[in-house]
């Protein structure tokens, strides 16, 4: 990228594990075990490569392995995305291969038996002869390498010649030359250029677009117009400036194989500007929709109808699918969640079903993701990569509006026709904004005008008239999009949780305050009891001292009574002392209990203060603000046919004699609301003379007429196929239809 910054991180790994630089051949036939040569460093059983093959000056090793290429349908459709795979490689089928903890390399599925490039084929005179169909494995190596191949073909055969190298994730730019080689009457070789092919025709228009899958690899359809030898040259247009053995290629010469491929990726509904690209994955809100864009690539002339669907959706999420037919190659898949859908996250897959050569086939869409976004693609390019599946999440939020367009069934009309699609708006919460609905997913030739549904309305109507003469028949799946501001709180549940926490802490503060008050009262009571016990103890000691003094002063007659009084006084002291000690202990305990209650009260008060601040912050962070969003409607499926007219005739064959007349009744079928004046005529084939056929007009409100056919006496006899044609204007669009009819002109022999 030739750029840098604080967010340009990298990781450097130094190890002695095996490293595979490339593999030859780069592809093998599905379901067949074949030998492949690994080229790299530290390879198990590796041997030095013959010659001077190096990468950045480091000699390579080689090791031969046998790989059982799978042949089951699941493996054939699985994208090999073990390591980074650029979007250009999205359609390269194959397997991921590694040895003893090495890096992963891809081995592709070959379209025909694999042939290895000969070392001595750098000159047209030394072109390597191959039998077709085949797939040649070669290298743009060494520098200035041009490889020549040739094969014999018969008149009427059709081959596709495909070069695959850039699509392998390599920085190569292949160039293809195709020549026809014949010999004149003297046996001298005549060489004529058939084609010189660089990039595919759509390459330049798509470079730099999101999910750009276009390639520098050339491809050419060869229609053999005479028995001849065809010579092919392939080279890398950067090959004169480098010599890198990793630049491998696959050259396929194969018969036509009609088929299809699909790409599907979540469509980011809203970006700050058209140049911004963000990392994005599909998110679906309850009662809302999200959109997946599907792109169809038709191959080798396949022109059938394709039904698109999604598998792996969770309960409560549905998708009505899409249909692609005619010239249409894109469709919008709409995923819709019910209001009670459960939260979910997981992988989903988009598939396409079609009938090819009488067999129904299913193809899973390849997908990708943005791994490096940009605020302005004009200044810094975004980067995309291939992923195996599409990741979808269903979140717990309820979407504020759902736009229901039609009933999900296919609506059919013709060029010139008009359709009306009812629209219903389900609004939730306080959203009452106007919705300006714009059609997305239709070409400009069919695009309808915008529809605005006012904030106080729940219904609307889309009117679409296919009155552009350039409108192409086909089946279109599109959506209505409304970009609108809404009041959006990022996480209202956080406010609820903060309020609940604040309430609990307020209750805790109240309880702690009550407990502290009670502990204070109990402490005060303990202090008072201790004071009273201390006074009682002192009084008991004084009484004991007086009793002891009286005992000493008592005479013999009063000594017994004095002793008794002294003993009782001593006992009273012991009891008062015990009570004092208990009161002091209770005083200490109550003091500790009070401190604990006060500490708890402080913690609760501090937590309540923090909760108050947190609630204010949460309310501020999650206050409802204006946010621009895009509401996507449920899908509209529109089938546009070429004409509203149908011709019915009875009989479909007529007989007339030379010199006579006949009539052909014509009945006109009208569809899609067509009821205009229609001109009916008959066209005769070249070489048929002597037929006088008039024109008729079926007036508005009528559906039948008769055509008169008059055969002149010299009218060309025999059976002729005529064309009955109906022509009219439908909303100012020319519409026609035709029907063949067989006319037999009987020859009349002149009278003798």
mmCIF file of N, CA and C in Angstrom, residues 307-394:
data_model
loop_
_atom_site.group_PDB
_atom_site.id
_atom_site.type_symbol
_atom_site.label_atom_id
_atom_site.label_comp_id
_atom_site.label_asym_id
_atom_site.label_seq_id
_atom_site.Cartn_x
_atom_site.Cartn_y
_atom_site.Cartn_z
ATOM 1 N N UNK A 307 -33.364 -19.345 -9.101
ATOM 2 C CA UNK A 307 -34.065 -19.044 -7.848
ATOM 3 C C UNK A 307 -33.039 -18.915 -6.727
ATOM 4 N N UNK A 308 -33.087 -17.789 -6.031
ATOM 5 C CA UNK A 308 -32.119 -17.499 -4.977
ATOM 6 C C UNK A 308 -32.784 -17.682 -3.618
ATOM 7 N N UNK A 309 -32.092 -18.317 -2.691
ATOM 8 C CA UNK A 309 -32.613 -18.508 -1.346
ATOM 9 C C UNK A 309 -31.503 -18.474 -0.315
ATOM 10 N N UNK A 310 -31.882 -18.624 0.959
ATOM 11 C CA UNK A 310 -30.936 -18.577 2.071
ATOM 12 C C UNK A 310 -31.192 -19.780 2.964
ATOM 13 N N UNK A 311 -30.133 -20.431 3.417
ATOM 14 C CA UNK A 311 -30.282 -21.516 4.382
ATOM 15 C C UNK A 311 -29.492 -21.180 5.650
ATOM 16 N N UNK A 312 -29.942 -21.777 6.760
ATOM 17 C CA UNK A 312 -29.277 -21.551 8.038
ATOM 18 C C UNK A 312 -29.892 -20.450 8.871
ATOM 19 N N UNK A 313 -31.052 -19.903 8.440
ATOM 20 C CA UNK A 313 -31.679 -18.822 9.206
ATOM 21 C C UNK A 313 -32.249 -19.357 10.525
ATOM 22 N N UNK A 314 -32.181 -18.572 11.596
ATOM 23 C CA UNK A 314 -32.733 -19.029 12.876
ATOM 24 C C UNK A 314 -34.254 -18.885 12.888
ATOM 25 N N UNK A 315 -34.873 -19.473 13.900
ATOM 26 C CA UNK A 315 -36.317 -19.330 14.068
ATOM 27 C C UNK A 315 -36.665 -17.861 14.251
ATOM 28 N N UNK A 316 -37.769 -17.453 13.617
ATOM 29 C CA UNK A 316 -38.195 -16.071 13.720
ATOM 30 C C UNK A 316 -37.632 -15.152 12.659
ATOM 31 N N UNK A 317 -36.787 -15.686 11.780
ATOM 32 C CA UNK A 317 -36.217 -14.901 10.678
ATOM 33 C C UNK A 317 -36.574 -15.602 9.373
ATOM 34 N N UNK A 318 -37.030 -14.826 8.388
ATOM 35 C CA UNK A 318 -37.437 -15.409 7.120
ATOM 36 C C UNK A 318 -36.870 -14.615 5.952
ATOM 37 N N UNK A 319 -36.835 -15.272 4.806
ATOM 38 C CA UNK A 319 -36.405 -14.630 3.562
ATOM 39 C C UNK A 319 -37.227 -15.238 2.440
ATOM 40 N N UNK A 320 -37.908 -14.396 1.675
ATOM 41 C CA UNK A 320 -38.762 -14.894 0.603
ATOM 42 C C UNK A 320 -37.988 -15.172 -0.675
ATOM 43 N N UNK A 321 -36.670 -14.946 -0.666
ATOM 44 C CA UNK A 321 -35.847 -15.287 -1.818
ATOM 45 C C UNK A 321 -35.967 -14.281 -2.947
ATOM 46 N N UNK A 322 -35.431 -14.670 -4.088
ATOM 47 C CA UNK A 322 -35.452 -13.814 -5.272
ATOM 48 C C UNK A 322 -35.377 -14.702 -6.498
ATOM 49 N N UNK A 323 -35.693 -14.116 -7.639
ATOM 50 C CA UNK A 323 -35.625 -14.819 -8.920
ATOM 51 C C UNK A 323 -34.847 -13.944 -9.890
ATOM 52 N N UNK A 324 -33.899 -14.557 -10.597
ATOM 53 C CA UNK A 324 -33.119 -13.847 -11.609
ATOM 54 C C UNK A 324 -33.386 -14.493 -12.957
ATOM 55 N N UNK A 325 -33.823 -13.697 -13.904
ATOM 56 C CA UNK A 325 -34.117 -14.217 -15.237
ATOM 57 C C UNK A 325 -33.870 -13.120 -16.253
ATOM 58 N N UNK A 326 -33.684 -13.537 -17.501
ATOM 59 C CA UNK A 326 -33.470 -12.572 -18.567
ATOM 60 C C UNK A 326 -32.117 -11.906 -18.432
ATOM 61 N N UNK A 327 -32.094 -10.584 -18.645
ATOM 62 C CA UNK A 327 -30.835 -9.841 -18.606
ATOM 63 C C UNK A 327 -30.450 -9.412 -17.200
ATOM 64 N N UNK A 328 -31.208 -9.828 -16.186
ATOM 65 C CA UNK A 328 -30.980 -9.371 -14.808
ATOM 66 C C UNK A 328 -29.888 -10.224 -14.164
ATOM 67 N N UNK A 329 -28.911 -9.570 -13.528
ATOM 68 C CA UNK A 329 -27.836 -10.315 -12.884
ATOM 69 C C UNK A 329 -27.624 -9.929 -11.422
ATOM 70 N N UNK A 330 -28.487 -9.078 -10.861
ATOM 71 C CA UNK A 330 -28.390 -8.738 -9.440
ATOM 72 C C UNK A 330 -29.759 -8.853 -8.786
ATOM 73 N N UNK A 331 -29.765 -9.194 -7.519
ATOM 74 C CA UNK A 331 -31.018 -9.294 -6.763
ATOM 75 C C UNK A 331 -30.743 -8.900 -5.316
ATOM 76 N N UNK A 332 -31.776 -8.408 -4.667
ATOM 77 C CA UNK A 332 -31.692 -8.016 -3.257
ATOM 78 C C UNK A 332 -32.463 -9.033 -2.427
ATOM 79 N N UNK A 333 -31.726 -9.727 -1.567
ATOM 80 C CA UNK A 333 -32.360 -10.639 -0.628
ATOM 81 C C UNK A 333 -32.657 -9.879 0.660
ATOM 82 N N UNK A 334 -33.904 -9.955 1.103
ATOM 83 C CA UNK A 334 -34.308 -9.241 2.311
ATOM 84 C C UNK A 334 -34.554 -10.258 3.423
ATOM 85 N N UNK A 335 -33.824 -10.104 4.519
ATOM 86 C CA UNK A 335 -34.050 -10.917 5.709
ATOM 87 C C UNK A 335 -34.946 -10.125 6.648
ATOM 88 N N UNK A 336 -36.007 -10.764 7.127
ATOM 89 C CA UNK A 336 -36.983 -10.087 7.978
ATOM 90 C C UNK A 336 -37.137 -10.853 9.284
ATOM 91 N N UNK A 337 -37.037 -10.134 10.393
ATOM 92 C CA UNK A 337 -37.163 -10.748 11.715
ATOM 93 C C UNK A 337 -38.530 -10.436 12.303
ATOM 94 N N UNK A 338 -39.143 -11.438 12.917
ATOM 95 C CA UNK A 338 -40.395 -11.213 13.621
ATOM 96 C C UNK A 338 -40.134 -10.393 14.885
ATOM 97 N N UNK A 339 -41.187 -9.784 15.409
ATOM 98 C CA UNK A 339 -41.018 -8.933 16.587
ATOM 99 C C UNK A 339 -40.586 -9.730 17.819
ATOM 100 N N UNK A 340 -40.894 -11.024 17.841
ATOM 101 C CA UNK A 340 -40.513 -11.845 18.996
ATOM 102 C C UNK A 340 -39.302 -12.722 18.700
ATOM 103 N N UNK A 341 -38.565 -12.401 17.649
ATOM 104 C CA UNK A 341 -37.390 -13.204 17.306
ATOM 105 C C UNK A 341 -36.376 -13.158 18.446
ATOM 106 N N UNK A 342 -35.753 -14.314 18.708
ATOM 107 C CA UNK A 342 -34.764 -14.396 19.779
ATOM 108 C C UNK A 342 -33.416 -13.872 19.288
ATOM 109 N N UNK A 343 -32.608 -13.393 20.243
ATOM 110 C CA UNK A 343 -31.255 -12.971 19.886
ATOM 111 C C UNK A 343 -30.465 -14.182 19.399
ATOM 112 N N UNK A 344 -29.630 -13.943 18.388
ATOM 113 C CA UNK A 344 -28.946 -15.075 17.728
ATOM 114 C C UNK A 344 -27.738 -14.551 16.979
ATOM 115 N N UNK A 345 -26.740 -15.393 16.814
ATOM 116 C CA UNK A 345 -25.603 -15.078 15.952
ATOM 117 C C UNK A 345 -25.108 -16.370 15.331
ATOM 118 N N UNK A 346 -24.788 -16.324 14.047
ATOM 119 C CA UNK A 346 -24.318 -17.527 13.372
ATOM 120 C C UNK A 346 -24.102 -17.286 11.896
ATOM 121 N N UNK A 347 -23.793 -18.375 11.182
ATOM 122 C CA UNK A 347 -23.491 -18.310 9.757
ATOM 123 C C UNK A 347 -24.704 -18.703 8.927
ATOM 124 N N UNK A 348 -24.874 -18.030 7.798
ATOM 125 C CA UNK A 348 -25.919 -18.377 6.841
ATOM 126 C C UNK A 348 -25.278 -18.514 5.467
ATOM 127 N N UNK A 349 -25.983 -19.170 4.533
ATOM 128 C CA UNK A 349 -25.452 -19.363 3.182
ATOM 129 C C UNK A 349 -26.541 -19.038 2.166
ATOM 130 N N UNK A 350 -26.132 -18.359 1.122
ATOM 131 C CA UNK A 350 -27.016 -18.032 0.008
ATOM 132 C C UNK A 350 -26.784 -19.059 -1.093
ATOM 133 N N UNK A 351 -27.858 -19.515 -1.716
ATOM 134 C CA UNK A 351 -27.721 -20.502 -2.787
ATOM 135 C C UNK A 351 -28.589 -20.104 -3.975
ATOM 136 N N UNK A 352 -28.251 -20.659 -5.115
ATOM 137 C CA UNK A 352 -29.039 -20.465 -6.326
ATOM 138 C C UNK A 352 -29.359 -21.804 -6.951
ATOM 139 N N UNK A 353 -30.609 -21.964 -7.395
ATOM 140 C CA UNK A 353 -31.038 -23.201 -8.054
ATOM 141 C C UNK A 353 -31.465 -22.888 -9.479
ATOM 142 N N UNK A 354 -31.042 -23.751 -10.399
ATOM 143 C CA UNK A 354 -31.396 -23.568 -11.805
ATOM 144 C C UNK A 354 -31.430 -24.927 -12.473
ATOM 145 N N UNK A 355 -32.048 -24.962 -13.639
ATOM 146 C CA UNK A 355 -32.067 -26.176 -14.447
ATOM 147 C C UNK A 355 -31.115 -25.978 -15.614
ATOM 148 N N UNK A 356 -30.112 -26.858 -15.711
ATOM 149 C CA UNK A 356 -29.103 -26.784 -16.763
ATOM 150 C C UNK A 356 -29.037 -28.142 -17.447
ATOM 151 N N UNK A 357 -29.238 -28.142 -18.757
ATOM 152 C CA UNK A 357 -29.235 -29.391 -19.535
ATOM 153 C C UNK A 357 -30.195 -30.419 -18.938
ATOM 154 N N UNK A 358 -31.360 -29.942 -18.491
ATOM 155 C CA UNK A 358 -32.391 -30.837 -17.982
ATOM 156 C C UNK A 358 -32.195 -31.289 -16.554
ATOM 157 N N UNK A 359 -31.135 -30.839 -15.887
ATOM 158 C CA UNK A 359 -30.871 -31.250 -14.514
ATOM 159 C C UNK A 359 -30.894 -30.036 -13.593
ATOM 160 N N UNK A 360 -31.478 -30.237 -12.411
ATOM 161 C CA UNK A 360 -31.476 -29.143 -11.444
ATOM 162 C C UNK A 360 -30.140 -29.118 -10.715
ATOM 163 N N UNK A 361 -29.516 -27.951 -10.669
ATOM 164 C CA UNK A 361 -28.241 -27.792 -9.989
ATOM 165 C C UNK A 361 -28.395 -26.728 -8.913
ATOM 166 N N UNK A 362 -27.602 -26.870 -7.870
ATOM 167 C CA UNK A 362 -27.576 -25.894 -6.782
ATOM 168 C C UNK A 362 -26.161 -25.383 -6.635
ATOM 169 N N UNK A 363 -26.026 -24.084 -6.577
ATOM 170 C CA UNK A 363 -24.714 -23.464 -6.392
ATOM 171 C C UNK A 363 -24.772 -22.525 -5.189
ATOM 172 N N UNK A 364 -23.813 -22.682 -4.296
ATOM 173 C CA UNK A 364 -23.743 -21.807 -3.127
ATOM 174 C C UNK A 364 -22.939 -20.560 -3.467
ATOM 175 N N UNK A 365 -23.412 -19.447 -2.967
ATOM 176 C CA UNK A 365 -22.761 -18.173 -3.252
ATOM 177 C C UNK A 365 -21.468 -18.065 -2.458
ATOM 178 N N UNK A 366 -20.481 -17.511 -3.114
ATOM 179 C CA UNK A 366 -19.258 -17.123 -2.422
ATOM 180 C C UNK A 366 -19.483 -15.729 -1.830
ATOM 181 N N UNK A 367 -18.741 -15.425 -0.788
ATOM 182 C CA UNK A 367 -18.955 -14.147 -0.124
ATOM 183 C C UNK A 367 -17.635 -13.546 0.299
ATOM 184 N N UNK A 368 -17.690 -12.318 0.751
ATOM 185 C CA UNK A 368 -16.486 -11.632 1.167
ATOM 186 C C UNK A 368 -16.797 -10.612 2.243
ATOM 187 N N UNK A 369 -15.745 -9.964 2.719
ATOM 188 C CA UNK A 369 -15.926 -8.945 3.736
ATOM 189 C C UNK A 369 -14.859 -7.882 3.565
ATOM 190 N N UNK A 370 -15.134 -6.712 4.085
ATOM 191 C CA UNK A 370 -14.160 -5.617 4.073
ATOM 192 C C UNK A 370 -13.224 -5.802 5.264
ATOM 193 N N UNK A 371 -11.934 -5.887 5.013
ATOM 194 C CA UNK A 371 -10.969 -6.055 6.100
ATOM 195 C C UNK A 371 -10.177 -4.779 6.358
ATOM 196 N N UNK A 372 -10.328 -3.789 5.494
ATOM 197 C CA UNK A 372 -9.647 -2.510 5.705
ATOM 198 C C UNK A 372 -10.533 -1.434 5.113
ATOM 199 N N UNK A 373 -11.205 -0.687 5.981
ATOM 200 C CA UNK A 373 -12.124 0.333 5.515
ATOM 201 C C UNK A 373 -11.419 1.647 5.211
ATOM 202 N N UNK A 374 -12.198 2.613 4.785
ATOM 203 C CA UNK A 374 -11.647 3.928 4.465
ATOM 204 C C UNK A 374 -12.738 4.982 4.603
ATOM 205 N N UNK A 375 -12.333 6.170 5.016
ATOM 206 C CA UNK A 375 -13.261 7.288 5.055
ATOM 207 C C UNK A 375 -13.432 7.944 3.707
ATOM 208 N N UNK A 376 -12.455 7.726 2.826
ATOM 209 C CA UNK A 376 -12.509 8.313 1.484
ATOM 210 C C UNK A 376 -11.691 7.434 0.554
ATOM 211 N N UNK A 377 -12.378 6.663 -0.275
ATOM 212 C CA UNK A 377 -11.697 5.714 -1.153
ATOM 213 C C UNK A 377 -10.866 6.431 -2.219
ATOM 214 N N UNK A 378 -11.098 7.725 -2.428
ATOM 215 C CA UNK A 378 -10.282 8.469 -3.379
ATOM 216 C C UNK A 378 -8.887 8.732 -2.818
ATOM 217 N N UNK A 379 -8.753 8.663 -1.506
ATOM 218 C CA UNK A 379 -7.468 8.922 -0.872
ATOM 219 C C UNK A 379 -6.806 7.658 -0.352
ATOM 220 N N UNK A 380 -7.591 6.704 0.105
ATOM 221 C CA UNK A 380 -7.057 5.438 0.617
ATOM 222 C C UNK A 380 -8.008 4.326 0.219
ATOM 223 N N UNK A 381 -7.467 3.291 -0.394
ATOM 224 C CA UNK A 381 -8.306 2.216 -0.924
ATOM 225 C C UNK A 381 -8.776 1.278 0.183
ATOM 226 N N UNK A 382 -10.018 0.826 0.109
ATOM 227 C CA UNK A 382 -10.465 -0.239 1.012
ATOM 228 C C UNK A 382 -9.975 -1.591 0.503
ATOM 229 N N UNK A 383 -9.921 -2.571 1.390
ATOM 230 C CA UNK A 383 -9.490 -3.907 0.985
ATOM 231 C C UNK A 383 -10.534 -4.932 1.413
ATOM 232 N N UNK A 384 -10.731 -5.913 0.548
ATOM 233 C CA UNK A 384 -11.735 -6.951 0.766
ATOM 234 C C UNK A 384 -11.074 -8.321 0.642
ATOM 235 N N UNK A 385 -11.691 -9.301 1.268
ATOM 236 C CA UNK A 385 -11.196 -10.673 1.161
ATOM 237 C C UNK A 385 -12.364 -11.643 1.091
ATOM 238 N N UNK A 386 -12.077 -12.839 0.620
ATOM 239 C CA UNK A 386 -13.082 -13.899 0.531
ATOM 240 C C UNK A 386 -13.292 -14.503 1.916
ATOM 241 N N UNK A 387 -14.553 -14.764 2.276
ATOM 242 C CA UNK A 387 -14.884 -15.503 3.491
ATOM 243 C C UNK A 387 -15.757 -16.696 3.121
ATOM 244 N N UNK A 388 -15.825 -17.651 4.033
ATOM 245 C CA UNK A 388 -16.549 -18.877 3.697
ATOM 246 C C UNK A 388 -18.064 -18.693 3.775
ATOM 247 N N UNK A 389 -18.533 -17.947 4.776
ATOM 248 C CA UNK A 389 -19.972 -17.782 4.979
ATOM 249 C C UNK A 389 -20.286 -16.328 5.302
ATOM 250 N N UNK A 390 -21.571 -16.031 5.339
ATOM 251 C CA UNK A 390 -22.051 -14.724 5.779
ATOM 252 C C UNK A 390 -22.436 -14.838 7.250
ATOM 253 N N UNK A 391 -21.943 -13.914 8.061
ATOM 254 C CA UNK A 391 -22.269 -13.908 9.485
ATOM 255 C C UNK A 391 -23.467 -12.976 9.718
ATOM 256 N N UNK A 392 -24.451 -13.482 10.440
ATOM 257 C CA UNK A 392 -25.665 -12.725 10.746
ATOM 258 C C UNK A 392 -25.874 -12.694 12.248
ATOM 259 N N UNK A 393 -26.276 -11.530 12.762
ATOM 260 C CA UNK A 393 -26.675 -11.448 14.171
ATOM 261 C C UNK A 393 -28.064 -10.845 14.260
ATOM 262 N N UNK A 394 -28.874 -11.398 15.158
ATOM 263 C CA UNK A 394 -30.196 -10.857 15.480
ATOM 264 C C UNK A 394 -30.081 -10.257 16.872
#
